[in-house]
mmCIF file of C-alpha atoms in Angstrom:
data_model
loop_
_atom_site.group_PDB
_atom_site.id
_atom_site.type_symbol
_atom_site.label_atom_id
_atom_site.label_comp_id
_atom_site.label_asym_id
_atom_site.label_seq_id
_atom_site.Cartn_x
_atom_site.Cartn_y
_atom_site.Cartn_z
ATOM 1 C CA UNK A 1 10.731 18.462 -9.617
ATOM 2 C CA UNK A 2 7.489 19.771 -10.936
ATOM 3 C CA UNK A 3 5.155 16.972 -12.798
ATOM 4 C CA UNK A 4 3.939 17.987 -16.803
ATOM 5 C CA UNK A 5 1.650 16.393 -18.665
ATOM 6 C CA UNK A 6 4.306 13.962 -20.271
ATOM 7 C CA UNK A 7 5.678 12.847 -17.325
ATOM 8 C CA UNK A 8 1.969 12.481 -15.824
ATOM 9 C CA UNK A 9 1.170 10.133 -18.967
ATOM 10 C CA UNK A 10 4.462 8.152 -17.763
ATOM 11 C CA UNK A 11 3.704 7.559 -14.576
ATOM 12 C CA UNK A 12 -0.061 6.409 -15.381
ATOM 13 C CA UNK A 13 0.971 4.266 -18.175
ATOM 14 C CA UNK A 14 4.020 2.437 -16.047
ATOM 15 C CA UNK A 15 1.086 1.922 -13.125
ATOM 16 C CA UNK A 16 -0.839 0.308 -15.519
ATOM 17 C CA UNK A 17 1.910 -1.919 -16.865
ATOM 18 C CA UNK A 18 5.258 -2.315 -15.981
ATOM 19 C CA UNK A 19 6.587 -4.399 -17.921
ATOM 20 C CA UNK A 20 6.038 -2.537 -21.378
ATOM 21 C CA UNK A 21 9.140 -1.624 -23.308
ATOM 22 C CA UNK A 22 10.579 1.905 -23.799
ATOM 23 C CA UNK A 23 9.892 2.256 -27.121
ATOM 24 C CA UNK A 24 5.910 1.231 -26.405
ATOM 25 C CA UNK A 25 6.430 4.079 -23.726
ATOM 26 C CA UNK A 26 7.154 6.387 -26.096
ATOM 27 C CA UNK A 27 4.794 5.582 -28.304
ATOM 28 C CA UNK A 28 1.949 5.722 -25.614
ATOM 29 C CA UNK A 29 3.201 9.960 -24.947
ATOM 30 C CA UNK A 30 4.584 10.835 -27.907
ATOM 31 C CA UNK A 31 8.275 11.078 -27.213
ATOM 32 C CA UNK A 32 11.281 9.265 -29.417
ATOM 33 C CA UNK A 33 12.291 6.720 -26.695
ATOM 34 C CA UNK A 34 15.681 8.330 -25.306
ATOM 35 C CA UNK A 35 13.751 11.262 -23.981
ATOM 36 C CA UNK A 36 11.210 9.014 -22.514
ATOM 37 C CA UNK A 37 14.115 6.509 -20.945
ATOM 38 C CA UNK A 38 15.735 9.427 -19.437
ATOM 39 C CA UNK A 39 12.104 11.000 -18.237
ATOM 40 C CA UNK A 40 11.674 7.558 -16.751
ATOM 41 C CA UNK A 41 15.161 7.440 -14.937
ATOM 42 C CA UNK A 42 14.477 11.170 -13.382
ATOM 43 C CA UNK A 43 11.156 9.849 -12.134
ATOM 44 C CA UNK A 44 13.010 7.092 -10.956
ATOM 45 C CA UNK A 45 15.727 9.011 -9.180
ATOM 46 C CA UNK A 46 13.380 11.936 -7.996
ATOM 47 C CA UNK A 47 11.135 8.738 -6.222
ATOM 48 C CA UNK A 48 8.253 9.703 -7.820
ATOM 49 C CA UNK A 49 8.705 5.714 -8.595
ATOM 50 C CA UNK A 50 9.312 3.643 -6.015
ATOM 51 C CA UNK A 51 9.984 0.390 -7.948
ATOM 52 C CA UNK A 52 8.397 -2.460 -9.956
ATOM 53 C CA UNK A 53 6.017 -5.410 -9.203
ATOM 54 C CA UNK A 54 3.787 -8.130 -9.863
ATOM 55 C CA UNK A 55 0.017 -8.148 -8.368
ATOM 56 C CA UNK A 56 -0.357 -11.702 -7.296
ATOM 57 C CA UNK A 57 -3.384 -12.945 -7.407
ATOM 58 C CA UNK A 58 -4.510 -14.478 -4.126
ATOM 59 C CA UNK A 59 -7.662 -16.351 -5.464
ATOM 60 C CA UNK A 60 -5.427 -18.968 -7.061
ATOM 61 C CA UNK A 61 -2.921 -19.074 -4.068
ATOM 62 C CA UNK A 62 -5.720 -21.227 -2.397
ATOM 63 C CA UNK A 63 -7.560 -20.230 1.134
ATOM 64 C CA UNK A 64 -6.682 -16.918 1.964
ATOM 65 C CA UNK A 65 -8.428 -14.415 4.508
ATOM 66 C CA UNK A 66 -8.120 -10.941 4.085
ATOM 67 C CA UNK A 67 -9.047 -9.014 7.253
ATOM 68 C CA UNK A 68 -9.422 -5.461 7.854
ATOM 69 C CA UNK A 69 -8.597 -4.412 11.470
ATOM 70 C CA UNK A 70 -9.059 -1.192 13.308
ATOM 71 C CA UNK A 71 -6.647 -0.758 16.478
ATOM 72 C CA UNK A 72 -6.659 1.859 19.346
ATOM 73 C CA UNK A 73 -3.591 2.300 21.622
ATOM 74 C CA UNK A 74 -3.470 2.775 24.741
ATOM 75 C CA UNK A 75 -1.797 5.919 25.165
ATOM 76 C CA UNK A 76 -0.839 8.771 22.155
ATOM 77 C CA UNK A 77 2.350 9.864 23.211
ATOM 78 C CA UNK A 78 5.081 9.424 20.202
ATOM 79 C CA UNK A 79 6.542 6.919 21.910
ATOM 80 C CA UNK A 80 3.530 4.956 21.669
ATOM 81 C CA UNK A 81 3.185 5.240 17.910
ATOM 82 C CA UNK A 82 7.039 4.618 17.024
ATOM 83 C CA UNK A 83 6.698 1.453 19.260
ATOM 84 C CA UNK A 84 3.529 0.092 17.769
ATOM 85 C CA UNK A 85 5.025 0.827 14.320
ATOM 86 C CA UNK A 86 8.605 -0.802 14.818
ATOM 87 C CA UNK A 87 6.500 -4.328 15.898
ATOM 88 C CA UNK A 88 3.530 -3.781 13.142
ATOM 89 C CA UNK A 89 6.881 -3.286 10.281
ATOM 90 C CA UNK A 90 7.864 -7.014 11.134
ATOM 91 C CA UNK A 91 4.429 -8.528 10.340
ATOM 92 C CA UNK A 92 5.039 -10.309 7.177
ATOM 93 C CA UNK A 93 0.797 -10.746 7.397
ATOM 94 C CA UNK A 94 0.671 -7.088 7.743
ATOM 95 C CA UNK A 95 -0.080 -5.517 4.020
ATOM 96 C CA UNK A 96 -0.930 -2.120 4.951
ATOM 97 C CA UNK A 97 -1.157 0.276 8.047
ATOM 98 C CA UNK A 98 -2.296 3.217 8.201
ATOM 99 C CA UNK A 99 -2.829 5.791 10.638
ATOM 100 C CA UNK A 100 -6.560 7.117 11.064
ATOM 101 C CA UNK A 101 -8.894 9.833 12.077
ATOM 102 C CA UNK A 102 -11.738 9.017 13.510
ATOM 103 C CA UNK A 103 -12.750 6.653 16.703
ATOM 104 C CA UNK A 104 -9.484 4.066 16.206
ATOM 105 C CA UNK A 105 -5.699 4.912 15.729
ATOM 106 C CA UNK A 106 -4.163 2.316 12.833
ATOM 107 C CA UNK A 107 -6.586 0.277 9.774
ATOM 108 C CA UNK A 108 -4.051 -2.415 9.185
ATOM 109 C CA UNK A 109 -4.893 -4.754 6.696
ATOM 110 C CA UNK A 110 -3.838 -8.395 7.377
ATOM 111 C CA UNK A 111 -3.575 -11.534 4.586
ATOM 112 C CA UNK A 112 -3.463 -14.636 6.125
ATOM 113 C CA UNK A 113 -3.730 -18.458 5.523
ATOM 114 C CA UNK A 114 -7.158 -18.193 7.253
ATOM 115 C CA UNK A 115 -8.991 -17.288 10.665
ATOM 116 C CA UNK A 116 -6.661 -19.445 13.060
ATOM 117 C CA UNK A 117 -3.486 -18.049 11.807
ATOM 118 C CA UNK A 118 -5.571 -14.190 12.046
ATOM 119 C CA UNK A 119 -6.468 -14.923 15.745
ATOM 120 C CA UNK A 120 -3.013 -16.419 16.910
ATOM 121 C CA UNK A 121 -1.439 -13.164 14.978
ATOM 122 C CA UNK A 122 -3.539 -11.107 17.243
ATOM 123 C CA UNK A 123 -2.985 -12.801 20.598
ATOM 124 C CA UNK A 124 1.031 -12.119 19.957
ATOM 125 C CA UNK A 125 0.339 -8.717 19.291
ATOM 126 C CA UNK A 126 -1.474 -8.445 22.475
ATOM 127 C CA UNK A 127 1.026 -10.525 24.235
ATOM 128 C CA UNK A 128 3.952 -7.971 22.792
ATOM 129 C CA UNK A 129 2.925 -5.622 24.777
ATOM 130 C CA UNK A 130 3.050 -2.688 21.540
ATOM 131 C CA UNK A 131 0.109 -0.841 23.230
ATOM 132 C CA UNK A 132 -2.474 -2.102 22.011
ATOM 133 C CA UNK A 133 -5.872 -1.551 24.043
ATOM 134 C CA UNK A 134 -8.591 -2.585 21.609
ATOM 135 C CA UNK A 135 -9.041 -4.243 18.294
ATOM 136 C CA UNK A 136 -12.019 -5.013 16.440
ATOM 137 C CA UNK A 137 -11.343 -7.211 12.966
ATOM 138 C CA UNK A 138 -13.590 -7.059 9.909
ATOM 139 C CA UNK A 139 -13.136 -10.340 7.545
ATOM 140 C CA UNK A 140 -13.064 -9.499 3.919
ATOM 141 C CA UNK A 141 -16.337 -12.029 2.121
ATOM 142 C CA UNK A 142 -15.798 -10.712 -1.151
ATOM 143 C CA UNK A 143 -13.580 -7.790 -2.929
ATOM 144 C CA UNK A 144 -15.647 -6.735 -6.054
ATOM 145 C CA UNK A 145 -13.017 -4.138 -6.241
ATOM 146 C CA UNK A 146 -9.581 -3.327 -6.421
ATOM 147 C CA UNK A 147 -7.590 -0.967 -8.216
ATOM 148 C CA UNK A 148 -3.462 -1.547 -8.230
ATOM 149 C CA UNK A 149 -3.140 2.228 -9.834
ATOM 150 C CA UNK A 150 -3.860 6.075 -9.109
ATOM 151 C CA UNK A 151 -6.159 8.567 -10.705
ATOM 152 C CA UNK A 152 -3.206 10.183 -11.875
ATOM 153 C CA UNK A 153 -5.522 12.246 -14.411
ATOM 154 C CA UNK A 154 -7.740 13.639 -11.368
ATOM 155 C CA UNK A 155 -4.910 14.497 -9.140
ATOM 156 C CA UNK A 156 -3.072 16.298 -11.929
ATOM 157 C CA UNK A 157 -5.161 18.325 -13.773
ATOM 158 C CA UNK A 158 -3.176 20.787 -16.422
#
């Protein structure tokens, strides 16, 4: 399925809120709303969306740490990466992962209920035996910054 301009509107208004209605979709790119609904439900079916959810805001959760953490592995054969991967997957703590050029492997991203619970994470994960070799862990002080949506606009330019 090839993206137009509606369905690029779509997708960059749904990022931005979810929970609007159809018709307020349609409004916001100009369609009556049972062209948008089924635009939506072919965006839906093609996974171009992947689902629905809330952003939770961790300031009023209480003490939170949000650490940044770049790990190397051992060894680079495939088996290495699908076995790192399988344990990293079953990390509740474990918000992102990603797989890196550069001097490290994996930038995982980590939200826990502070330092201790950070450090006793780790020593499992060394412990597990996943092939880890080295870590090194950057605490999050502030986040000035975060965006929960694309630059749709920029990435599709018609």
């Amino acid at each position: 399925m090839k993206l137009d301009r509606i369905d690029v509107k779509i997708l960059n208004a749904l990022q931005k809120n979810c929970r609007m209605t159809n018709v307020e979709l349609s409004e916001m790119v100009n369609l009556s709303p049972s062209p948008c609904l089924m635009r939506v439900r072919k965006l839906q079916a093609e996974g171009y969306i992947e689902g629905y959810s809330a952003r939770i805001n961790t300031g009023k959760l209480g003490q939170t740490l949000t650490v940044f953490t770049e790990i190397t592995l051992k060894n680079h054969r495939q088996f290495d990466f699908a076995r790192f991967l399988a344990a990293i997957e079953k990390v509740d703590q474990v918000i992102e992962c990603h797989l890196v050029s550069g001097g490290y492997d994996y930038l995982v991203k980590f939200v826990t209920a502070g330092i201790e619970e950070y450090q006793t994470l780790m020593e499992r994960l060394l412990e597990s035996e996943i092939g880890i070799d080295k870590y090194f862990s950057f605490v999050v002080l502030k986040s000035p910054l975060v965006k929960a949506h694309l630059p749709l606009a920029s990435l599709f330019q018609q």
